[in-house]
mmCIF file of C-alpha atoms and ligand atoms in Angstrom:
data_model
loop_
_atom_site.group_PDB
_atom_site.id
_atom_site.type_symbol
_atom_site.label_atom_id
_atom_site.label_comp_id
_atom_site.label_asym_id
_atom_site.label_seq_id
_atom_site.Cartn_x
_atom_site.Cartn_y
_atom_site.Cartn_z
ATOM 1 C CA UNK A 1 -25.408 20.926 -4.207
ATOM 2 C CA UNK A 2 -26.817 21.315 -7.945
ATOM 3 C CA UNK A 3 -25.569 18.186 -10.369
ATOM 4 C CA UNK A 4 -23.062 20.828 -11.897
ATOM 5 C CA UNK A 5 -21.708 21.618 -8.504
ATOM 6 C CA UNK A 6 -21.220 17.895 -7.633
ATOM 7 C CA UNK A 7 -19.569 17.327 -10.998
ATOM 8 C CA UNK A 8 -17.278 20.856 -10.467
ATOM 9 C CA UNK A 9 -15.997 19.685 -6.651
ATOM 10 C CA UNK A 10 -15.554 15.804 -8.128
ATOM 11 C CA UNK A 11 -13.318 17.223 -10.767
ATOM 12 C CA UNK A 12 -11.570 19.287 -8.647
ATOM 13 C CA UNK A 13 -9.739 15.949 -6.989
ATOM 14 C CA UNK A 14 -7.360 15.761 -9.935
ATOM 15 C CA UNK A 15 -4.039 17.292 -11.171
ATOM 16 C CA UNK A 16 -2.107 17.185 -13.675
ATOM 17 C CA UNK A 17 -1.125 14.277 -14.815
ATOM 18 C CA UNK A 18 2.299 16.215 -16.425
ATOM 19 C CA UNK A 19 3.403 18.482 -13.259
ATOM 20 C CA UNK A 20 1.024 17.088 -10.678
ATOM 21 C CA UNK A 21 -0.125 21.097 -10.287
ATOM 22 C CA UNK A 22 -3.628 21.668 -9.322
ATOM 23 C CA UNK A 23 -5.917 22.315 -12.527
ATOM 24 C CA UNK A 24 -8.674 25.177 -13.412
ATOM 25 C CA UNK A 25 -11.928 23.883 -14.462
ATOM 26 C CA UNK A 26 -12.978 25.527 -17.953
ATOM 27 C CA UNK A 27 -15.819 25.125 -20.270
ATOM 28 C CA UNK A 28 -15.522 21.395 -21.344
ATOM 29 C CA UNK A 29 -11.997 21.156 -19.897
ATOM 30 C CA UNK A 30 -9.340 20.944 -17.227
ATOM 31 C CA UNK A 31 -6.143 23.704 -18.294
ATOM 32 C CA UNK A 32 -2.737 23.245 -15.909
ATOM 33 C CA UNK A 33 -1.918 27.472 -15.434
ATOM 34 C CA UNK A 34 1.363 25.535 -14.789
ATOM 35 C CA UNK A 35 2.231 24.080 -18.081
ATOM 36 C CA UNK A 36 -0.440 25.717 -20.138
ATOM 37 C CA UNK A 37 -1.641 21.475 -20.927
ATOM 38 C CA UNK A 38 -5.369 21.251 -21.440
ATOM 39 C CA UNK A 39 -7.367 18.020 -20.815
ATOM 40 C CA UNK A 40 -10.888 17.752 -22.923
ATOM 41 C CA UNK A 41 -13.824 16.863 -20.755
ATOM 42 C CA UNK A 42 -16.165 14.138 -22.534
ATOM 43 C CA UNK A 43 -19.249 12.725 -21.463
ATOM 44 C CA UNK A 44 -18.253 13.799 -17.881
ATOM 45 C CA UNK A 45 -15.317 12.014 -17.868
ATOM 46 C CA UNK A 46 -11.719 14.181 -18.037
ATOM 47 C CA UNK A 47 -9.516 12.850 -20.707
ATOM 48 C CA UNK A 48 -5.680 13.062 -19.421
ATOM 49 C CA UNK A 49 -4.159 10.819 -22.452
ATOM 50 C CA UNK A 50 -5.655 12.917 -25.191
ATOM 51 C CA UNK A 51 -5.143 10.459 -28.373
ATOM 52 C CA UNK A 52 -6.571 7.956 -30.498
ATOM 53 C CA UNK A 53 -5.186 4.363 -29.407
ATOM 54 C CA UNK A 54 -5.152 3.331 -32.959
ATOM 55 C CA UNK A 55 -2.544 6.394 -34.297
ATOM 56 C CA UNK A 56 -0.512 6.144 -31.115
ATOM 57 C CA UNK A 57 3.497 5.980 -31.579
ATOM 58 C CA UNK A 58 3.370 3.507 -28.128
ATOM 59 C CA UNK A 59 2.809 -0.141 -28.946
ATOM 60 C CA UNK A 60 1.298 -0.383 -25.767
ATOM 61 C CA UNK A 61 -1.459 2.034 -26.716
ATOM 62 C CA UNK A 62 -1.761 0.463 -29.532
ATOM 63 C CA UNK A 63 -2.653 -2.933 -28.588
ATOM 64 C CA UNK A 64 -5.591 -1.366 -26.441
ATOM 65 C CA UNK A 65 -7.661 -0.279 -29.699
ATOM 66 C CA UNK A 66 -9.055 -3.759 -29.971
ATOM 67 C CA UNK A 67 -9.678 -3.516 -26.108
ATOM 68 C CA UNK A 68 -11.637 -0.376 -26.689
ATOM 69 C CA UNK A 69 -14.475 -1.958 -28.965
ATOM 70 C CA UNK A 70 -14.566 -4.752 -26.421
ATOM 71 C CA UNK A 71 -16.491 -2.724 -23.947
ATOM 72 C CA UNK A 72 -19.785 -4.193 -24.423
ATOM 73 C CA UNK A 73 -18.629 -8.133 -23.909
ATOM 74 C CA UNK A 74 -15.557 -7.875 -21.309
ATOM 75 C CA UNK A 75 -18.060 -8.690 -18.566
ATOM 76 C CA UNK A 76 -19.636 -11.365 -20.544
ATOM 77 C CA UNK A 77 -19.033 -14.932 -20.704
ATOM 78 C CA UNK A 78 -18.245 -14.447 -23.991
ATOM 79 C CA UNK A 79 -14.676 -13.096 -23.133
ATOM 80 C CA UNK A 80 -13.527 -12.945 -19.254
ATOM 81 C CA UNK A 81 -14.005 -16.924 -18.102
ATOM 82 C CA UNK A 82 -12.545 -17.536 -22.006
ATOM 83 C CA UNK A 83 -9.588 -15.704 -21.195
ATOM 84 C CA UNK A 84 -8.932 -17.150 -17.570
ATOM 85 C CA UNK A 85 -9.640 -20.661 -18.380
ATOM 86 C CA UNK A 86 -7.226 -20.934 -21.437
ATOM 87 C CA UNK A 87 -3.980 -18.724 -19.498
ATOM 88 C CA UNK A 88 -5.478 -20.290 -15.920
ATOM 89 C CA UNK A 89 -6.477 -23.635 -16.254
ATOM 90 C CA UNK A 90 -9.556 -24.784 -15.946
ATOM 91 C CA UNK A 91 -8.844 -24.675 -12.474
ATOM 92 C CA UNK A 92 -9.207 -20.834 -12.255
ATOM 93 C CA UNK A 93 -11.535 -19.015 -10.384
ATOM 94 C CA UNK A 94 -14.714 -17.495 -11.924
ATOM 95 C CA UNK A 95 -15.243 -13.849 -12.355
ATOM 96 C CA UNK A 96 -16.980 -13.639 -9.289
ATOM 97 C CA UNK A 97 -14.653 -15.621 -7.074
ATOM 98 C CA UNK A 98 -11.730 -13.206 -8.090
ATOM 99 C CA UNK A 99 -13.945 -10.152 -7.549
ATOM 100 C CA UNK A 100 -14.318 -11.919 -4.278
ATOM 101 C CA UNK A 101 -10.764 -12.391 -3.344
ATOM 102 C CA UNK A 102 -9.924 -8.593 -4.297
ATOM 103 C CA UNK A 103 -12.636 -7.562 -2.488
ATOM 104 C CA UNK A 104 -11.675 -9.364 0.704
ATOM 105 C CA UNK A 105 -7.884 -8.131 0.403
ATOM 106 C CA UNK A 106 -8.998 -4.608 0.631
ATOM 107 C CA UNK A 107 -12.362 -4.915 2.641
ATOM 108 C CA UNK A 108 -10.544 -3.292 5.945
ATOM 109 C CA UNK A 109 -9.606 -0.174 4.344
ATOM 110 C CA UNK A 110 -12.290 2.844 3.869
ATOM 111 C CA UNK A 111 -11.778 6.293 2.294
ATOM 112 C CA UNK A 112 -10.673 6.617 -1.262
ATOM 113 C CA UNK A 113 -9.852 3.609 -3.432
ATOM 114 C CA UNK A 114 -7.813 3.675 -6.930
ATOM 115 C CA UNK A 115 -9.000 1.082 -9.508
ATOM 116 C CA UNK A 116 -5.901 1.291 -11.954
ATOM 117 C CA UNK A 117 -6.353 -0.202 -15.477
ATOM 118 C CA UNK A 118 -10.432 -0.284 -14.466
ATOM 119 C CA UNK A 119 -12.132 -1.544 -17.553
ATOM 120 C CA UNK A 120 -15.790 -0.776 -17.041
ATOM 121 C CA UNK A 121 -15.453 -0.515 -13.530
ATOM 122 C CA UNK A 122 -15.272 -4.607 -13.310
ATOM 123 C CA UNK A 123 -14.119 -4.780 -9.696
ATOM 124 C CA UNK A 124 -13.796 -0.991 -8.504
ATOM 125 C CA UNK A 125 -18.030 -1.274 -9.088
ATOM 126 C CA UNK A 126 -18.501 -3.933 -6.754
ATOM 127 C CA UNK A 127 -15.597 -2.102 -3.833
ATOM 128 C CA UNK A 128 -17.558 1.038 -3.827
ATOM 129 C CA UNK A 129 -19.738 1.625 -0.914
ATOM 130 C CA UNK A 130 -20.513 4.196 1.378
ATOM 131 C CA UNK A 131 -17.407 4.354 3.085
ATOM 132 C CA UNK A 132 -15.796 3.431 -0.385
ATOM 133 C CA UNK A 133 -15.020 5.925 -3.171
ATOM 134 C CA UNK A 134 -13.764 4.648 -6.242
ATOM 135 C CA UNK A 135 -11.532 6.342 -8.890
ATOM 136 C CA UNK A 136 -10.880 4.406 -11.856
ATOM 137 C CA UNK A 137 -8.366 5.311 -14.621
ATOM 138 C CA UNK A 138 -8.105 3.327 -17.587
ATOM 139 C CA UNK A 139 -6.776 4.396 -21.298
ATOM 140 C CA UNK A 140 -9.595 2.867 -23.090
ATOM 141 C CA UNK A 141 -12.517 5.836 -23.701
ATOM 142 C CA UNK A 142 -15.136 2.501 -24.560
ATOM 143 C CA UNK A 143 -14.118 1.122 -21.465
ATOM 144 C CA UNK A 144 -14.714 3.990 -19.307
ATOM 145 C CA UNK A 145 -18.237 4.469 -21.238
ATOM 146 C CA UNK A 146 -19.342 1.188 -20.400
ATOM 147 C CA UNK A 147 -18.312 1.680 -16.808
ATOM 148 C CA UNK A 148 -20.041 5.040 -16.652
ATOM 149 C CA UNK A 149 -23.333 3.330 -18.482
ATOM 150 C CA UNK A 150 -23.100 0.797 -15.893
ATOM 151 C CA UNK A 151 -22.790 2.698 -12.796
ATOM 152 C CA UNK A 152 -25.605 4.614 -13.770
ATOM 153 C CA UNK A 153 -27.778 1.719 -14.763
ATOM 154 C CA UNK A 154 -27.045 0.104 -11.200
ATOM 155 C CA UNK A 155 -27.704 3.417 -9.404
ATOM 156 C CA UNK A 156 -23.964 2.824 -8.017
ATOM 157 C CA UNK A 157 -22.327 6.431 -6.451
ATOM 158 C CA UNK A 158 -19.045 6.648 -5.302
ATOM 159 C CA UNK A 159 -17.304 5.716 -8.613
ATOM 160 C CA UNK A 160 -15.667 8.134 -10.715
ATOM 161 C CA UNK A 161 -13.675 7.103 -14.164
ATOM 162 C CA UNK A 162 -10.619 9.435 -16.087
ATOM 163 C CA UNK A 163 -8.500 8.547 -19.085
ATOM 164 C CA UNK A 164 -4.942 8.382 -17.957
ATOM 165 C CA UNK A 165 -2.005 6.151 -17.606
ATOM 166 C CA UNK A 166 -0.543 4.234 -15.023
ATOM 167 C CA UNK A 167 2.840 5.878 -15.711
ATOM 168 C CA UNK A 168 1.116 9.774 -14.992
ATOM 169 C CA UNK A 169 -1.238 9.787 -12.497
ATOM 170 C CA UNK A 170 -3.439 12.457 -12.353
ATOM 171 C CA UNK A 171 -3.791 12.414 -8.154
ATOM 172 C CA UNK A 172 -1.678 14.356 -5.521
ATOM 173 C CA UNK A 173 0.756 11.976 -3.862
ATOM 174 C CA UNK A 174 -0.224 10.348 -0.478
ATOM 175 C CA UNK A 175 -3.910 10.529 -1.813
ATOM 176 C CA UNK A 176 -5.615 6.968 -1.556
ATOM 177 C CA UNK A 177 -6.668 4.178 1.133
ATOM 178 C CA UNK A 178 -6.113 1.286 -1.011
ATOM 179 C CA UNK A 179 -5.595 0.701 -4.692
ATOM 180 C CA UNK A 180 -6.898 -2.548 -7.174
ATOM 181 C CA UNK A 181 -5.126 -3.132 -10.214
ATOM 182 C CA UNK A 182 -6.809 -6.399 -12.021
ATOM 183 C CA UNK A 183 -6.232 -7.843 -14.788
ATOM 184 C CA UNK A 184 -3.548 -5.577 -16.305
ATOM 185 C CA UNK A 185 -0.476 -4.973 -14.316
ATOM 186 C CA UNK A 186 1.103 -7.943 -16.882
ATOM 187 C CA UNK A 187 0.210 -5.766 -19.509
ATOM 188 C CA UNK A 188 2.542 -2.554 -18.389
ATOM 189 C CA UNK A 189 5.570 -2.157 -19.944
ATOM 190 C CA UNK A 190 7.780 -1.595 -17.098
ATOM 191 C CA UNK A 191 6.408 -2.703 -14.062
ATOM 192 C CA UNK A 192 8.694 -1.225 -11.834
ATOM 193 C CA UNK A 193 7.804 2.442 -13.129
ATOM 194 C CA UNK A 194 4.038 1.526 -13.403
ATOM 195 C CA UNK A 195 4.101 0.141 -9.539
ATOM 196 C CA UNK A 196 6.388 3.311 -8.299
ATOM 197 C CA UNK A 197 3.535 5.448 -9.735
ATOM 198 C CA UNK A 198 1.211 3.894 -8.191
ATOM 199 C CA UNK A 199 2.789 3.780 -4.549
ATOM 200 C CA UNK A 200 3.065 7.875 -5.168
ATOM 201 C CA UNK A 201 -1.156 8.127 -5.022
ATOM 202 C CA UNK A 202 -1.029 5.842 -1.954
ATOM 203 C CA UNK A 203 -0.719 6.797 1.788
ATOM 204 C CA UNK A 204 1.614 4.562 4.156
ATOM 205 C CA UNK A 205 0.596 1.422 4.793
ATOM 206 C CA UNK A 206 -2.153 1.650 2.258
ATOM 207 C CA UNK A 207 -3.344 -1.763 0.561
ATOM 208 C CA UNK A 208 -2.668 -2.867 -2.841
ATOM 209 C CA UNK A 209 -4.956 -5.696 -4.487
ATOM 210 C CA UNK A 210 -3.690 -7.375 -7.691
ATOM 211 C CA UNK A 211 -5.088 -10.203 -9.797
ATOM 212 C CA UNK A 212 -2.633 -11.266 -12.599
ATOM 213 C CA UNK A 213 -0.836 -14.376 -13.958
ATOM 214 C CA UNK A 214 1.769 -16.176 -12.727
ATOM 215 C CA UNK A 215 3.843 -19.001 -14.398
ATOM 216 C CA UNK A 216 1.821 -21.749 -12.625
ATOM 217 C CA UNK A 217 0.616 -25.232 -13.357
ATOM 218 C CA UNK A 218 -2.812 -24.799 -14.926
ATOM 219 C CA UNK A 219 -3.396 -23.403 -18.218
ATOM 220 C CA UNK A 220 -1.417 -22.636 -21.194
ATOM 221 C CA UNK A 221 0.956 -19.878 -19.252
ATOM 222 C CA UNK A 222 2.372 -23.189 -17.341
ATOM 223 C CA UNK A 223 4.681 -24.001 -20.717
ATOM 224 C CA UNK A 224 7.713 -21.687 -21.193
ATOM 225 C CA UNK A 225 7.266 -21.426 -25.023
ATOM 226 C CA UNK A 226 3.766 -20.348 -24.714
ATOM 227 C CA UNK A 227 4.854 -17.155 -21.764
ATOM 228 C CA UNK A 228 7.577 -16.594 -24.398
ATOM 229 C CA UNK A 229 5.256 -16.093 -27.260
ATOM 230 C CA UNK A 230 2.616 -13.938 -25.143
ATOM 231 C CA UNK A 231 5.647 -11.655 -24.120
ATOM 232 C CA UNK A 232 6.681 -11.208 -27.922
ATOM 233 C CA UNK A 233 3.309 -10.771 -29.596
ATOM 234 C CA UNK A 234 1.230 -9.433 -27.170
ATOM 235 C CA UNK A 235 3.685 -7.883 -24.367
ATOM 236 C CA UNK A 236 2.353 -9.977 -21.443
ATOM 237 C CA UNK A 237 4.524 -10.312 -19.044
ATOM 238 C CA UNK A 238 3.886 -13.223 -17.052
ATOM 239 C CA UNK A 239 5.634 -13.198 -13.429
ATOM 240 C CA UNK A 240 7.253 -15.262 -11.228
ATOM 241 C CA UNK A 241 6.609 -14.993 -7.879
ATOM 242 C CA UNK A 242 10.429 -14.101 -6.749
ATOM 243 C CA UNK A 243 10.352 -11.260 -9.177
ATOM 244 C CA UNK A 244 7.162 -10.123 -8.160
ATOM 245 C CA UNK A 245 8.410 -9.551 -4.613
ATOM 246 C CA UNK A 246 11.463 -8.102 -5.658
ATOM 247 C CA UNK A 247 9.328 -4.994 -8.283
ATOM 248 C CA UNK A 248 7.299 -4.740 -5.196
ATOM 249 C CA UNK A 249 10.273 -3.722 -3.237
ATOM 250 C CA UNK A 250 11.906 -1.827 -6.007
ATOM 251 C CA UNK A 251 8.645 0.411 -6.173
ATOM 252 C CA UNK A 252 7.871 1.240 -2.593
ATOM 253 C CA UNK A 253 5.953 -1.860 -1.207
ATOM 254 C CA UNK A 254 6.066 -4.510 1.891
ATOM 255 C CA UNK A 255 4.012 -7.309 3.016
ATOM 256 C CA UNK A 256 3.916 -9.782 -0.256
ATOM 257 C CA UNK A 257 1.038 -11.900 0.346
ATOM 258 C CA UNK A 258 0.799 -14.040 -3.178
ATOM 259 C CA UNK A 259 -1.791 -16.570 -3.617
ATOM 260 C CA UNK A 260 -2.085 -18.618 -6.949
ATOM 261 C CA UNK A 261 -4.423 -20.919 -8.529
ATOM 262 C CA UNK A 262 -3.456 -22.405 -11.470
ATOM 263 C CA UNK A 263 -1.847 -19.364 -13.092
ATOM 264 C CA UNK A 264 -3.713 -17.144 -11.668
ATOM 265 C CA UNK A 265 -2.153 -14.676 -9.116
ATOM 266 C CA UNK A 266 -3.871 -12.466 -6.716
ATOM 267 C CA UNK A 267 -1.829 -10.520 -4.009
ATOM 268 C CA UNK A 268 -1.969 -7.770 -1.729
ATOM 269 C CA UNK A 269 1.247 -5.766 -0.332
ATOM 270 C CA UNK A 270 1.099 -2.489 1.508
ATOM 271 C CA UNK A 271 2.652 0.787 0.903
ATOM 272 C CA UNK A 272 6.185 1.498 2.694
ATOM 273 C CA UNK A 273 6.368 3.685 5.286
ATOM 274 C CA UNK A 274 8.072 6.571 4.270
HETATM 275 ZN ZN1 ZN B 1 0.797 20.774 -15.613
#
């Protein structure tokens, strides 16, 4: 296979993210025959939101801009132990331990993997293997440079990044092995519809990895007033473990297995049956 070819048959994987009807590939983009929607190819990587964060109507888009020029420093220590030591405790684990947990949670499963909300490819990166390929969807374009830049730069394969949402998928249902979503399923607006999409994509029994906060005792998410005033000015929903379970069940899932430290949740669940 040429490099065109391999890029043509990767493409070829997604739908549309409106209809969920298979796409034609076009010079520089991805057109639905079904509902006439056309999705801009850049850099390699198929755009499925198709706006600027900073003009978007949706506050949650919004609130990504700033997320978008943090690209270069999210793997850093400049930003990620910051940002889990002050809502964790100092008692959180490092960047590596969590990629660790994840890892482990999902380590049985082989065949295609979903990285939802992926950053740069922070934890998809280090799940792709062989018998691992990685799709990771985020809304930041920076983000999904970086990840691209890095994957590249660490002669990873097996890791593919597109712009869409949680909320529109842009996979055929029944389509992936396992799924991580780290670091951002606190930041969806309605969890419920963010998890039902994502339990769409997944086959029965599939695993689900998640790393987010919980109302624990370390760090500044253990005082009401402060998960309050993240909900109100920054939309981060901060979850307690009862209502965890319960959005799990609500959206298609079984087998809660929480663990927290500090306020830091990871968990895996598996996809109903249907
Ligand atoms: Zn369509």
């Amino acid at each position: 296979m040429t490099a065109d070819q391999s890029v043509a048959s990767q493409l070829a994987i997604y739908v549309c993210p409106a209809c969920k009807g298979r796409l034609r590939q076009e010079e520089g983009m991805l057109l639905c025959p079904s509902c006439s929607q056309t999705y801009p190819i850049r850099e390699g990587i198929p755009d499925f939101v198709r706006e600027e964060l900073s003009h978007s109507k949706d506050p949650e888009l919004r609130r990504m801009t700033a997320i978008d020029r943090m690209a270069r420093i999210y793997e850093t220590k400049l930003w990620y132990p910051i940002v889990l030591n002050i809502y964790g405790g100092f008692r959180s684990p490092s960047l590596a331990q969590l990629i660790s947990i994840v890892s482990r949670k999902v380590q049985s499963a082989q065949g295609r993997v979903l990285d939802v909300a992926c950053g740069p490819g922070t934890y998809g990166r280090r799940v792709a293997s062989p018998s691992k390929e990685v799709f990771g969807i985020d809304v930041s374009m920076g983000m999904l440079r970086q990840g691209a830049a890095y994957t590249a730069k660490e002669g990873i394969a097996n890791v593919h990044f597109a712009r869409a949402r949680v909320e529109a998928l842009p996979f055929e249902k029944d389509f992936f092995d396992a799924t991580l979503c780290c670091g951002s399923l606190h930041l969806f607006t309605d969890t419920v519809m963010a998890l039902r999409e994502i339990a769409r994509v997944m086959k029965p029994e599939a695993i689900l990895a998640v790393f987010t906060f919980t109302a624990g005792r370390g760090g500044i998410l253990k005082y009401r007033r402060v998960r309050e005033w993240s909900r109100r000015e920054h939309g981060l929903h901060v979850f307690e473990l009862p209502e965890m379970e319960q959005s799990l069940a609500a959206s298609g899932f079984k087998d809660f297995q929480p663990e927290v430290s500090g306020s830091i949740l990871t968990f895996s669940a598996r996809r109903q049956s249907s």
